[in-house]
Amino acid sequence: GAGGVSAEQVAEVARAVTPRALGLAADQGIDLAAVDAAFAQVAVVGGHQELVAVVDGYLARLDQDGPEPDPTEGRSMSIATHPDGSVSGRFELDAVGGEKFKAAVESLVQADRPAGDDRSRAQQQGDALVALCDRLLAAGGLPVLRTVKPQVVVTIDLDDLADPATGPGAGRMGSGAMISAARARWLACDGQIGRIVFGPDGTPLDVGRSHRVVPPHLRRANEARDRHCVFTGCAAPTQWCDVHHLVHWIDGGETSLENSALLCERHHTKVHHGFRVERQPDGRWRTWRPDGTEILVPAPL
């Protein structure tokens, strides 16, 4: 091959010289030498991705009457759960499916760009994917799984939930993954709470009815007052936010407008790990780091 043409590009061009493709080209009187020269030019000047597009276009025009393969047949996704409960995965999508996925994720990435955001592009996309799942689960429109709506379930001892000092491994999620008490408190801040009494051998003896910690009318009041995440520098919209108890209900805090605030998932997590938000008498919210220093955003010029 010519200098500057990689093995991958040669393999790409090979798709255009299969016996079937050569037969179709001969039937249509196509000048194969000219086609080969064009491919070589694109490979050297345009790069691999442009070559892929050119070869795809050539093959599509070569066999316009042939059956188009179903692109969805190539879709796949694999998910691996690691010992610490974290998840990684890989997926393959066709062009249309991939465009839908990118559009959904990018819309959330672009809408969640608070001042001072130092996350990498990969972190922003990861947060956006979780936010997408949050919105789907909260909307309640997903199919029912064995008579129960899809949900995130955590089981934790009441004493561990009430003790801020409880370390990692206090709560067990539905998948079996273990999380810290702080993470469980974060989930319990704006979730549904159910009581289960276990016997000495671990057998459930009594199951109480689940109840919503934050009633709908209180959420509406928070949305009307706060209008977005109250963490300094963040403007995440209300539909991305949880209702956070400033004094947690497990510590005796009231479920009231005065004791609540809207926080997006990322900043709600921070507040349950040492950060603090506080509403001032004039209605402004201020935010402090775990070391006691305040987060300040420069005023616009």
PDB file of C-alpha atoms in Angstrom:
ATOM      1  CA  GLY A   1       0.000   0.000   0.000  1.00  0.00           C
ATOM      2  CA  ALA A   2       0.929   3.632  -0.342  1.00  0.00           C
ATOM      3  CA  GLY A   3       2.767   5.414   2.435  1.00  0.00           C
ATOM      4  CA  GLY A   4       0.488   6.809   5.108  1.00  0.00           C
ATOM      5  CA  VAL A   5      -2.245   4.189   4.633  1.00  0.00           C
ATOM      6  CA  SER A   6      -2.770   2.064   7.744  1.00  0.00           C
ATOM      7  CA  ALA A   7      -3.670  -1.601   7.959  1.00  0.00           C
ATOM      8  CA  GLU A   8      -7.094  -0.594   9.296  1.00  0.00           C
ATOM      9  CA  GLN A   9      -7.703   1.560   6.227  1.00  0.00           C
ATOM     10  CA  VAL A  10      -6.644  -1.261   3.917  1.00  0.00           C
ATOM     11  CA  ALA A  11      -9.129  -3.528   5.698  1.00  0.00           C
ATOM     12  CA  GLU A  12     -11.808  -0.880   5.244  1.00  0.00           C
ATOM     13  CA  VAL A  13     -11.206  -0.670   1.492  1.00  0.00           C
ATOM     14  CA  ALA A  14     -11.333  -4.475   1.335  1.00  0.00           C
ATOM     15  CA  ARG A  15     -15.067  -4.246   2.020  1.00  0.00           C
ATOM     16  CA  ALA A  16     -15.456  -2.680  -1.420  1.00  0.00           C
ATOM     17  CA  VAL A  17     -13.621  -5.442  -3.305  1.00  0.00           C
ATOM     18  CA  THR A  18     -15.472  -8.536  -2.164  1.00  0.00           C
ATOM     19  CA  PRO A  19     -16.559 -10.861  -4.989  1.00  0.00           C
ATOM     20  CA  ARG A  20     -20.131  -9.619  -4.705  1.00  0.00           C
ATOM     21  CA  ALA A  21     -19.102  -5.941  -4.748  1.00  0.00           C
ATOM     22  CA  LEU A  22     -16.795  -6.511  -7.715  1.00  0.00           C
ATOM     23  CA  GLY A  23     -19.587  -8.302  -9.576  1.00  0.00           C
ATOM     24  CA  LEU A  24     -22.024  -5.438  -8.996  1.00  0.00           C
ATOM     25  CA  ALA A  25     -19.394  -2.927 -10.110  1.00  0.00           C
ATOM     26  CA  ALA A  26     -18.721  -4.893 -13.305  1.00  0.00           C
ATOM     27  CA  ASP A  27     -22.442  -5.075 -14.080  1.00  0.00           C
ATOM     28  CA  GLN A  28     -22.685  -1.286 -13.776  1.00  0.00           C
ATOM     29  CA  GLY A  29     -19.525  -0.541 -15.762  1.00  0.00           C
ATOM     30  CA  ILE A  30     -17.790   1.168 -12.860  1.00  0.00           C
ATOM     31  CA  ASP A  31     -14.137   2.129 -13.346  1.00  0.00           C
ATOM     32  CA  LEU A  32     -12.559   0.221 -10.469  1.00  0.00           C
ATOM     33  CA  ALA A  33      -9.161   1.860 -10.961  1.00  0.00           C
ATOM     34  CA  ALA A  34     -10.744   5.283 -10.456  1.00  0.00           C
ATOM     35  CA  VAL A  35     -12.601   4.056  -7.368  1.00  0.00           C
ATOM     36  CA  ASP A  36      -9.403   2.600  -5.925  1.00  0.00           C
ATOM     37  CA  ALA A  37      -7.555   5.862  -6.545  1.00  0.00           C
ATOM     38  CA  ALA A  38     -10.338   7.814  -4.849  1.00  0.00           C
ATOM     39  CA  PHE A  39     -10.219   5.534  -1.807  1.00  0.00           C
ATOM     40  CA  ALA A  40      -6.440   5.936  -1.583  1.00  0.00           C
ATOM     41  CA  GLN A  41      -6.732   9.716  -1.766  1.00  0.00           C
ATOM     42  CA  VAL A  42      -9.321   9.818   1.023  1.00  0.00           C
ATOM     43  CA  ALA A  43      -7.258   7.451   3.171  1.00  0.00           C
ATOM     44  CA  VAL A  44      -4.187   9.668   2.937  1.00  0.00           C
ATOM     45  CA  VAL A  45      -5.847  13.078   3.130  1.00  0.00           C
ATOM     46  CA  GLY A  46      -9.081  12.544   5.031  1.00  0.00           C
ATOM     47  CA  GLY A  47      -8.228   9.929   7.610  1.00  0.00           C
ATOM     48  CA  HIS A  48      -9.892   6.734   8.747  1.00  0.00           C
ATOM     49  CA  GLN A  49     -13.349   7.999   9.708  1.00  0.00           C
ATOM     50  CA  GLU A  50     -13.835   9.796   6.417  1.00  0.00           C
ATOM     51  CA  LEU A  51     -12.714   6.666   4.573  1.00  0.00           C
ATOM     52  CA  VAL A  52     -15.321   4.603   6.435  1.00  0.00           C
ATOM     53  CA  ALA A  53     -18.027   7.050   5.358  1.00  0.00           C
ATOM     54  CA  VAL A  54     -16.854   7.035   1.733  1.00  0.00           C
ATOM     55  CA  VAL A  55     -16.739   3.232   1.538  1.00  0.00           C
ATOM     56  CA  ASP A  56     -20.181   3.004   3.163  1.00  0.00           C
ATOM     57  CA  GLY A  57     -21.552   5.469   0.619  1.00  0.00           C
ATOM     58  CA  TYR A  58     -19.982   3.614  -2.294  1.00  0.00           C
ATOM     59  CA  LEU A  59     -21.411   0.259  -1.201  1.00  0.00           C
ATOM     60  CA  ALA A  60     -24.859   1.761  -0.606  1.00  0.00           C
ATOM     61  CA  ARG A  61     -24.958   3.209  -4.128  1.00  0.00           C
ATOM     62  CA  LEU A  62     -23.515   0.037  -5.593  1.00  0.00           C
ATOM     63  CA  ASP A  63     -26.423  -2.059  -4.326  1.00  0.00           C
ATOM     64  CA  GLN A  64     -29.339   0.347  -4.059  1.00  0.00           C
ATOM     65  CA  ASP A  65     -31.888  -2.406  -4.637  1.00  0.00           C
ATOM     66  CA  GLY A  66     -30.402  -4.860  -2.185  1.00  0.00           C
ATOM     67  CA  PRO A  67     -31.928  -5.488   1.220  1.00  0.00           C
ATOM     68  CA  GLU A  68     -30.687  -3.135   3.908  1.00  0.00           C
ATOM     69  CA  PRO A  69     -29.507  -5.060   6.958  1.00  0.00           C
ATOM     70  CA  ASP A  70     -31.321  -4.343  10.198  1.00  0.00           C
ATOM     71  CA  PRO A  71     -28.903  -2.070  12.087  1.00  0.00           C
ATOM     72  CA  THR A  72     -30.578  -2.819  15.413  1.00  0.00           C
ATOM     73  CA  GLU A  73     -29.386  -6.425  15.285  1.00  0.00           C
ATOM     74  CA  GLY A  74     -25.922  -5.231  16.224  1.00  0.00           C
ATOM     75  CA  ARG A  75     -27.018  -3.487  19.415  1.00  0.00           C
ATOM     76  CA  SER A  76     -25.607  -4.930  22.604  1.00  0.00           C
ATOM     77  CA  MET A  77     -24.768  -3.967  26.162  1.00  0.00           C
ATOM     78  CA  SER A  78     -22.861  -5.790  28.869  1.00  0.00           C
ATOM     79  CA  ILE A  79     -22.751  -4.718  32.521  1.00  0.00           C
ATOM     80  CA  ALA A  80     -20.267  -5.913  35.129  1.00  0.00           C
ATOM     81  CA  THR A  81     -20.758  -5.430  38.874  1.00  0.00           C
ATOM     82  CA  HIS A  82     -17.541  -5.284  40.896  1.00  0.00           C
ATOM     83  CA  PRO A  83     -16.994  -6.461  44.493  1.00  0.00           C
ATOM     84  CA  ASP A  84     -17.405  -2.923  45.861  1.00  0.00           C
ATOM     85  CA  GLY A  85     -20.782  -2.559  44.131  1.00  0.00           C
ATOM     86  CA  SER A  86     -19.537  -0.227  41.411  1.00  0.00           C
ATOM     87  CA  VAL A  87     -20.585  -0.949  37.856  1.00  0.00           C
ATOM     88  CA  SER A  88     -18.809  -0.781  34.525  1.00  0.00           C
ATOM     89  CA  GLY A  89     -19.979  -1.732  31.087  1.00  0.00           C
ATOM     90  CA  ARG A  90     -19.674  -1.650  27.346  1.00  0.00           C
ATOM     91  CA  PHE A  91     -22.273  -1.095  24.664  1.00  0.00           C
ATOM     92  CA  GLU A  92     -22.570  -1.085  20.889  1.00  0.00           C
ATOM     93  CA  LEU A  93     -25.259   0.969  19.150  1.00  0.00           C
ATOM     94  CA  ASP A  94     -26.176   1.562  15.536  1.00  0.00           C
ATOM     95  CA  ALA A  95     -25.991   5.093  14.138  1.00  0.00           C
ATOM     96  CA  VAL A  96     -29.599   6.005  14.961  1.00  0.00           C
ATOM     97  CA  GLY A  97     -29.555   4.448  18.419  1.00  0.00           C
ATOM     98  CA  GLY A  98     -26.226   6.077  19.149  1.00  0.00           C
ATOM     99  CA  GLU A  99     -27.518   9.468  18.058  1.00  0.00           C
ATOM    100  CA  LYS A 100     -30.493   9.155  20.413  1.00  0.00           C
ATOM    101  CA  PHE A 101     -28.213   8.178  23.277  1.00  0.00           C
ATOM    102  CA  LYS A 102     -25.773  11.019  22.646  1.00  0.00           C
ATOM    103  CA  ALA A 103     -28.575  13.575  22.322  1.00  0.00           C
ATOM    104  CA  ALA A 104     -30.117  12.542  25.653  1.00  0.00           C
ATOM    105  CA  VAL A 105     -26.824  12.492  27.550  1.00  0.00           C
ATOM    106  CA  GLU A 106     -25.496  15.692  25.997  1.00  0.00           C
ATOM    107  CA  SER A 107     -28.668  17.600  26.874  1.00  0.00           C
ATOM    108  CA  LEU A 108     -28.075  16.780  30.534  1.00  0.00           C
ATOM    109  CA  VAL A 109     -24.349  17.524  30.315  1.00  0.00           C
ATOM    110  CA  GLN A 110     -24.937  20.976  28.861  1.00  0.00           C
ATOM    111  CA  ALA A 111     -27.709  21.835  31.305  1.00  0.00           C
ATOM    112  CA  ASP A 112     -25.607  20.904  34.365  1.00  0.00           C
ATOM    113  CA  ARG A 113     -22.593  23.203  34.147  1.00  0.00           C
ATOM    114  CA  PRO A 114     -22.369  25.089  37.462  1.00  0.00           C
ATOM    115  CA  ALA A 115     -19.766  27.750  38.042  1.00  0.00           C
ATOM    116  CA  GLY A 116     -16.403  26.321  39.037  1.00  0.00           C
ATOM    117  CA  ASP A 117     -17.208  22.873  37.640  1.00  0.00           C
ATOM    118  CA  ASP A 118     -13.903  20.999  37.470  1.00  0.00           C
ATOM    119  CA  ARG A 119     -15.266  17.631  36.352  1.00  0.00           C
ATOM    120  CA  SER A 120     -13.707  15.963  33.344  1.00  0.00           C
ATOM    121  CA  ARG A 121     -15.771  15.330  30.237  1.00  0.00           C
ATOM    122  CA  ALA A 122     -15.998  11.657  31.205  1.00  0.00           C
ATOM    123  CA  GLN A 123     -17.260  12.562  34.691  1.00  0.00           C
ATOM    124  CA  GLN A 124     -19.861  14.924  33.249  1.00  0.00           C
ATOM    125  CA  GLN A 125     -21.150  12.200  30.957  1.00  0.00           C
ATOM    126  CA  GLY A 126     -21.234   9.681  33.805  1.00  0.00           C
ATOM    127  CA  ASP A 127     -23.245  12.079  35.970  1.00  0.00           C
ATOM    128  CA  ALA A 128     -25.566  12.765  33.042  1.00  0.00           C
ATOM    129  CA  LEU A 129     -26.232   9.053  32.557  1.00  0.00           C
ATOM    130  CA  VAL A 130     -27.188   8.676  36.231  1.00  0.00           C
ATOM    131  CA  ALA A 131     -29.373  11.796  35.994  1.00  0.00           C
ATOM    132  CA  LEU A 132     -31.115  10.264  32.987  1.00  0.00           C
ATOM    133  CA  CYS A 133     -31.881   7.149  35.050  1.00  0.00           C
ATOM    134  CA  ASP A 134     -33.066   9.307  37.964  1.00  0.00           C
ATOM    135  CA  ARG A 135     -35.555  11.089  35.746  1.00  0.00           C
ATOM    136  CA  LEU A 136     -36.888   7.880  34.219  1.00  0.00           C
ATOM    137  CA  LEU A 137     -37.330   6.250  37.632  1.00  0.00           C
ATOM    138  CA  ALA A 138     -38.943   9.356  39.136  1.00  0.00           C
ATOM    139  CA  ALA A 139     -41.378   9.729  36.234  1.00  0.00           C
ATOM    140  CA  GLY A 140     -42.942   6.369  37.087  1.00  0.00           C
ATOM    141  CA  GLY A 141     -43.472   5.377  33.479  1.00  0.00           C
ATOM    142  CA  LEU A 142     -41.126   2.392  33.335  1.00  0.00           C
ATOM    143  CA  PRO A 143     -42.587  -1.132  33.046  1.00  0.00           C
ATOM    144  CA  VAL A 144     -43.480  -2.892  36.288  1.00  0.00           C
ATOM    145  CA  LEU A 145     -41.089  -5.601  37.480  1.00  0.00           C
ATOM    146  CA  ARG A 146     -42.922  -8.479  39.185  1.00  0.00           C
ATOM    147  CA  THR A 147     -45.800  -6.218  40.311  1.00  0.00           C
ATOM    148  CA  VAL A 148     -43.398  -3.554  41.668  1.00  0.00           C
ATOM    149  CA  LYS A 149     -42.300  -0.327  40.006  1.00  0.00           C
ATOM    150  CA  PRO A 150     -38.540  -0.178  39.334  1.00  0.00           C
ATOM    151  CA  GLN A 151     -36.846   1.385  42.336  1.00  0.00           C
ATOM    152  CA  VAL A 152     -33.606   1.592  44.280  1.00  0.00           C
ATOM    153  CA  VAL A 153     -33.878  -0.317  47.564  1.00  0.00           C
ATOM    154  CA  VAL A 154     -31.531  -0.036  50.552  1.00  0.00           C
ATOM    155  CA  THR A 155     -31.830  -2.037  53.772  1.00  0.00           C
ATOM    156  CA  ILE A 156     -30.086  -0.596  56.840  1.00  0.00           C
ATOM    157  CA  ASP A 157     -30.406  -0.925  60.617  1.00  0.00           C
ATOM    158  CA  LEU A 158     -32.184   2.028  62.185  1.00  0.00           C
ATOM    159  CA  ASP A 159     -29.298   2.596  64.606  1.00  0.00           C
ATOM    160  CA  ASP A 160     -26.820   2.773  61.736  1.00  0.00           C
ATOM    161  CA  LEU A 161     -29.040   5.167  59.808  1.00  0.00           C
ATOM    162  CA  ALA A 162     -29.311   7.423  62.848  1.00  0.00           C
ATOM    163  CA  ASP A 163     -25.578   7.452  63.604  1.00  0.00           C
ATOM    164  CA  PRO A 164     -23.657   9.889  61.352  1.00  0.00           C
ATOM    165  CA  ALA A 165     -20.414   8.207  62.398  1.00  0.00           C
ATOM    166  CA  THR A 166     -21.386   4.835  60.943  1.00  0.00           C
ATOM    167  CA  GLY A 167     -18.789   3.836  58.389  1.00  0.00           C
ATOM    168  CA  PRO A 168     -18.957   1.995  55.079  1.00  0.00           C
ATOM    169  CA  GLY A 169     -20.862  -1.204  54.547  1.00  0.00           C
ATOM    170  CA  ALA A 170     -23.859  -0.264  56.696  1.00  0.00           C
ATOM    171  CA  GLY A 171     -26.551  -0.507  54.032  1.00  0.00           C
ATOM    172  CA  ARG A 172     -27.295  -3.275  51.564  1.00  0.00           C
ATOM    173  CA  MET A 173     -28.802  -2.451  48.187  1.00  0.00           C
ATOM    174  CA  GLY A 174     -31.180  -4.678  46.285  1.00  0.00           C
ATOM    175  CA  SER A 175     -28.339  -5.984  44.117  1.00  0.00           C
ATOM    176  CA  GLY A 176     -26.359  -6.970  47.217  1.00  0.00           C
ATOM    177  CA  ALA A 177     -23.903  -4.075  46.985  1.00  0.00           C
ATOM    178  CA  MET A 178     -22.964  -2.459  50.293  1.00  0.00           C
ATOM    179  CA  ILE A 179     -23.028   1.319  50.803  1.00  0.00           C
ATOM    180  CA  SER A 180     -22.161   3.627  53.677  1.00  0.00           C
ATOM    181  CA  ALA A 181     -24.665   4.994  56.161  1.00  0.00           C
ATOM    182  CA  ALA A 182     -24.020   8.481  54.756  1.00  0.00           C
ATOM    183  CA  ARG A 183     -25.064   7.298  51.317  1.00  0.00           C
ATOM    184  CA  ALA A 184     -28.145   5.630  52.790  1.00  0.00           C
ATOM    185  CA  ARG A 185     -29.075   8.845  54.618  1.00  0.00           C
ATOM    186  CA  TRP A 186     -28.788  10.695  51.319  1.00  0.00           C
ATOM    187  CA  LEU A 187     -31.175   8.250  49.645  1.00  0.00           C
ATOM    188  CA  ALA A 188     -33.569   8.399  52.608  1.00  0.00           C
ATOM    189  CA  CYS A 189     -33.699  12.191  52.507  1.00  0.00           C
ATOM    190  CA  ASP A 190     -36.248  12.269  49.684  1.00  0.00           C
ATOM    191  CA  GLY A 191     -37.389   8.681  49.287  1.00  0.00           C
ATOM    192  CA  GLN A 192     -39.902   6.216  50.650  1.00  0.00           C
ATOM    193  CA  ILE A 193     -39.301   4.672  54.056  1.00  0.00           C
ATOM    194  CA  GLY A 194     -40.580   1.267  55.087  1.00  0.00           C
ATOM    195  CA  ARG A 195     -40.181  -0.507  58.433  1.00  0.00           C
ATOM    196  CA  ILE A 196     -39.256  -4.200  58.604  1.00  0.00           C
ATOM    197  CA  VAL A 197     -38.846  -5.963  61.952  1.00  0.00           C
ATOM    198  CA  PHE A 198     -36.475  -8.965  61.879  1.00  0.00           C
ATOM    199  CA  GLY A 199     -36.335 -11.845  64.323  1.00  0.00           C
ATOM    200  CA  PRO A 200     -33.113 -13.155  65.936  1.00  0.00           C
ATOM    201  CA  ASP A 201     -32.557 -15.512  63.014  1.00  0.00           C
ATOM    202  CA  GLY A 202     -32.965 -12.744  60.442  1.00  0.00           C
ATOM    203  CA  THR A 203     -36.504 -13.697  59.439  1.00  0.00           C
ATOM    204  CA  PRO A 204     -38.806 -10.718  58.751  1.00  0.00           C
ATOM    205  CA  LEU A 205     -41.526 -10.680  61.427  1.00  0.00           C
ATOM    206  CA  ASP A 206     -43.410  -7.524  60.505  1.00  0.00           C
ATOM    207  CA  VAL A 207     -43.430  -5.258  57.466  1.00  0.00           C
ATOM    208  CA  GLY A 208     -44.852  -1.777  57.828  1.00  0.00           C
ATOM    209  CA  ARG A 209     -46.377   0.261  55.036  1.00  0.00           C
ATOM    210  CA  SER A 210     -43.973   2.445  53.068  1.00  0.00           C
ATOM    211  CA  HIS A 211     -44.532   6.171  53.258  1.00  0.00           C
ATOM    212  CA  ARG A 212     -43.125   9.068  51.334  1.00  0.00           C
ATOM    213  CA  VAL A 213     -40.754  11.222  53.371  1.00  0.00           C
ATOM    214  CA  VAL A 214     -41.476  14.389  51.373  1.00  0.00           C
ATOM    215  CA  PRO A 215     -45.143  14.781  50.383  1.00  0.00           C
ATOM    216  CA  PRO A 216     -45.934  16.204  46.928  1.00  0.00           C
ATOM    217  CA  HIS A 217     -47.241  19.534  48.228  1.00  0.00           C
ATOM    218  CA  LEU A 218     -43.967  20.193  50.074  1.00  0.00           C
ATOM    219  CA  ARG A 219     -41.947  19.418  46.981  1.00  0.00           C
ATOM    220  CA  ARG A 220     -44.032  21.901  44.984  1.00  0.00           C
ATOM    221  CA  ALA A 221     -43.423  24.536  47.652  1.00  0.00           C
ATOM    222  CA  ASN A 222     -39.664  23.920  47.513  1.00  0.00           C
ATOM    223  CA  GLU A 223     -39.680  24.171  43.733  1.00  0.00           C
ATOM    224  CA  ALA A 224     -41.579  27.463  43.853  1.00  0.00           C
ATOM    225  CA  ARG A 225     -39.227  28.949  46.447  1.00  0.00           C
ATOM    226  CA  ASP A 226     -35.807  27.642  45.379  1.00  0.00           C
ATOM    227  CA  ARG A 227     -36.352  27.323  41.582  1.00  0.00           C
ATOM    228  CA  HIS A 228     -33.128  25.295  41.183  1.00  0.00           C
ATOM    229  CA  CYS A 229     -30.388  23.567  43.181  1.00  0.00           C
ATOM    230  CA  VAL A 230     -29.414  25.921  46.018  1.00  0.00           C
ATOM    231  CA  PHE A 231     -25.756  24.821  46.204  1.00  0.00           C
ATOM    232  CA  THR A 232     -23.636  27.882  45.450  1.00  0.00           C
ATOM    233  CA  GLY A 233     -22.873  28.168  41.742  1.00  0.00           C
ATOM    234  CA  CYS A 234     -25.344  25.485  40.630  1.00  0.00           C
ATOM    235  CA  ALA A 235     -28.464  26.134  38.588  1.00  0.00           C
ATOM    236  CA  ALA A 236     -29.650  22.552  38.027  1.00  0.00           C
ATOM    237  CA  PRO A 237     -33.410  22.716  37.344  1.00  0.00           C
ATOM    238  CA  THR A 238     -36.001  21.555  39.848  1.00  0.00           C
ATOM    239  CA  GLN A 239     -36.772  18.306  38.050  1.00  0.00           C
ATOM    240  CA  TRP A 240     -33.191  17.164  38.674  1.00  0.00           C
ATOM    241  CA  CYS A 241     -33.308  17.937  42.385  1.00  0.00           C
ATOM    242  CA  ASP A 242     -34.080  16.066  45.587  1.00  0.00           C
ATOM    243  CA  VAL A 243     -35.698  17.715  48.588  1.00  0.00           C
ATOM    244  CA  HIS A 244     -32.980  17.722  51.242  1.00  0.00           C
ATOM    245  CA  HIS A 245     -33.688  17.899  54.978  1.00  0.00           C
ATOM    246  CA  LEU A 246     -31.369  20.533  56.473  1.00  0.00           C
ATOM    247  CA  VAL A 247     -31.709  18.681  59.774  1.00  0.00           C
ATOM    248  CA  HIS A 248     -32.272  15.050  58.809  1.00  0.00           C
ATOM    249  CA  TRP A 249     -35.612  13.567  59.817  1.00  0.00           C
ATOM    250  CA  ILE A 250     -33.797  10.693  61.532  1.00  0.00           C
ATOM    251  CA  ASP A 251     -32.252  13.350  63.827  1.00  0.00           C
ATOM    252  CA  GLY A 252     -35.621  14.887  64.630  1.00  0.00           C
ATOM    253  CA  GLY A 253     -35.710  17.412  61.804  1.00  0.00           C
ATOM    254  CA  GLU A 254     -39.170  18.429  60.641  1.00  0.00           C
ATOM    255  CA  THR A 255     -40.403  17.699  57.142  1.00  0.00           C
ATOM    256  CA  SER A 256     -41.235  21.325  56.436  1.00  0.00           C
ATOM    257  CA  LEU A 257     -40.411  24.089  53.994  1.00  0.00           C
ATOM    258  CA  GLU A 258     -38.202  25.802  56.573  1.00  0.00           C
ATOM    259  CA  ASN A 259     -36.148  22.628  57.037  1.00  0.00           C
ATOM    260  CA  SER A 260     -35.730  21.696  53.395  1.00  0.00           C
ATOM    261  CA  ALA A 261     -33.890  22.724  50.257  1.00  0.00           C
ATOM    262  CA  LEU A 262     -33.575  21.621  46.651  1.00  0.00           C
ATOM    263  CA  LEU A 263     -30.259  19.960  45.793  1.00  0.00           C
ATOM    264  CA  CYS A 264     -29.212  18.186  42.614  1.00  0.00           C
ATOM    265  CA  GLU A 265     -27.908  14.644  42.976  1.00  0.00           C
ATOM    266  CA  ARG A 266     -24.230  15.617  42.902  1.00  0.00           C
ATOM    267  CA  HIS A 267     -24.548  18.392  45.462  1.00  0.00           C
ATOM    268  CA  HIS A 268     -26.988  16.445  47.618  1.00  0.00           C
ATOM    269  CA  THR A 269     -24.246  13.837  47.886  1.00  0.00           C
ATOM    270  CA  LYS A 270     -21.712  16.497  48.898  1.00  0.00           C
ATOM    271  CA  VAL A 271     -23.997  17.828  51.626  1.00  0.00           C
ATOM    272  CA  HIS A 272     -24.237  14.334  53.092  1.00  0.00           C
ATOM    273  CA  HIS A 273     -20.440  14.187  53.081  1.00  0.00           C
ATOM    274  CA  GLY A 274     -19.565  17.305  55.035  1.00  0.00           C
ATOM    275  CA  PHE A 275     -20.720  20.276  52.961  1.00  0.00           C
ATOM    276  CA  ARG A 276     -23.469  22.518  54.374  1.00  0.00           C
ATOM    277  CA  VAL A 277     -26.100  24.817  52.879  1.00  0.00           C
ATOM    278  CA  GLU A 278     -27.983  27.442  54.855  1.00  0.00           C
ATOM    279  CA  ARG A 279     -30.741  29.872  53.948  1.00  0.00           C
ATOM    280  CA  GLN A 280     -30.255  33.453  55.077  1.00  0.00           C
ATOM    281  CA  PRO A 281     -33.035  35.746  56.378  1.00  0.00           C
ATOM    282  CA  ASP A 282     -33.010  37.604  53.054  1.00  0.00           C
ATOM    283  CA  GLY A 283     -33.691  34.348  51.181  1.00  0.00           C
ATOM    284  CA  ARG A 284     -30.179  33.828  49.800  1.00  0.00           C
ATOM    285  CA  TRP A 285     -28.493  30.449  50.178  1.00  0.00           C
ATOM    286  CA  ARG A 286     -24.891  30.086  51.289  1.00  0.00           C
ATOM    287  CA  THR A 287     -22.660  27.009  51.078  1.00  0.00           C
ATOM    288  CA  TRP A 288     -19.758  25.901  53.269  1.00  0.00           C
ATOM    289  CA  ARG A 289     -17.099  23.276  52.683  1.00  0.00           C
ATOM    290  CA  PRO A 290     -16.300  20.600  55.283  1.00  0.00           C
ATOM    291  CA  ASP A 291     -13.368  22.727  56.523  1.00  0.00           C
ATOM    292  CA  GLY A 292     -15.727  25.616  57.301  1.00  0.00           C
ATOM    293  CA  THR A 293     -14.729  27.871  54.411  1.00  0.00           C
ATOM    294  CA  GLU A 294     -17.538  29.341  52.363  1.00  0.00           C
ATOM    295  CA  ILE A 295     -17.925  28.708  48.642  1.00  0.00           C
ATOM    296  CA  LEU A 296     -18.138  32.055  46.898  1.00  0.00           C
ATOM    297  CA  VAL A 297     -18.926  32.778  43.265  1.00  0.00           C
ATOM    298  CA  PRO A 298     -17.673  36.101  41.882  1.00  0.00           C
ATOM    299  CA  ALA A 299     -20.447  38.541  41.098  1.00  0.00           C
ATOM    300  CA  PRO A 300     -20.979  39.177  37.368  1.00  0.00           C
ATOM    301  CA  LEU A 301     -19.359  42.321  36.017  1.00  0.00           C
TER     302      LEU A 301
END
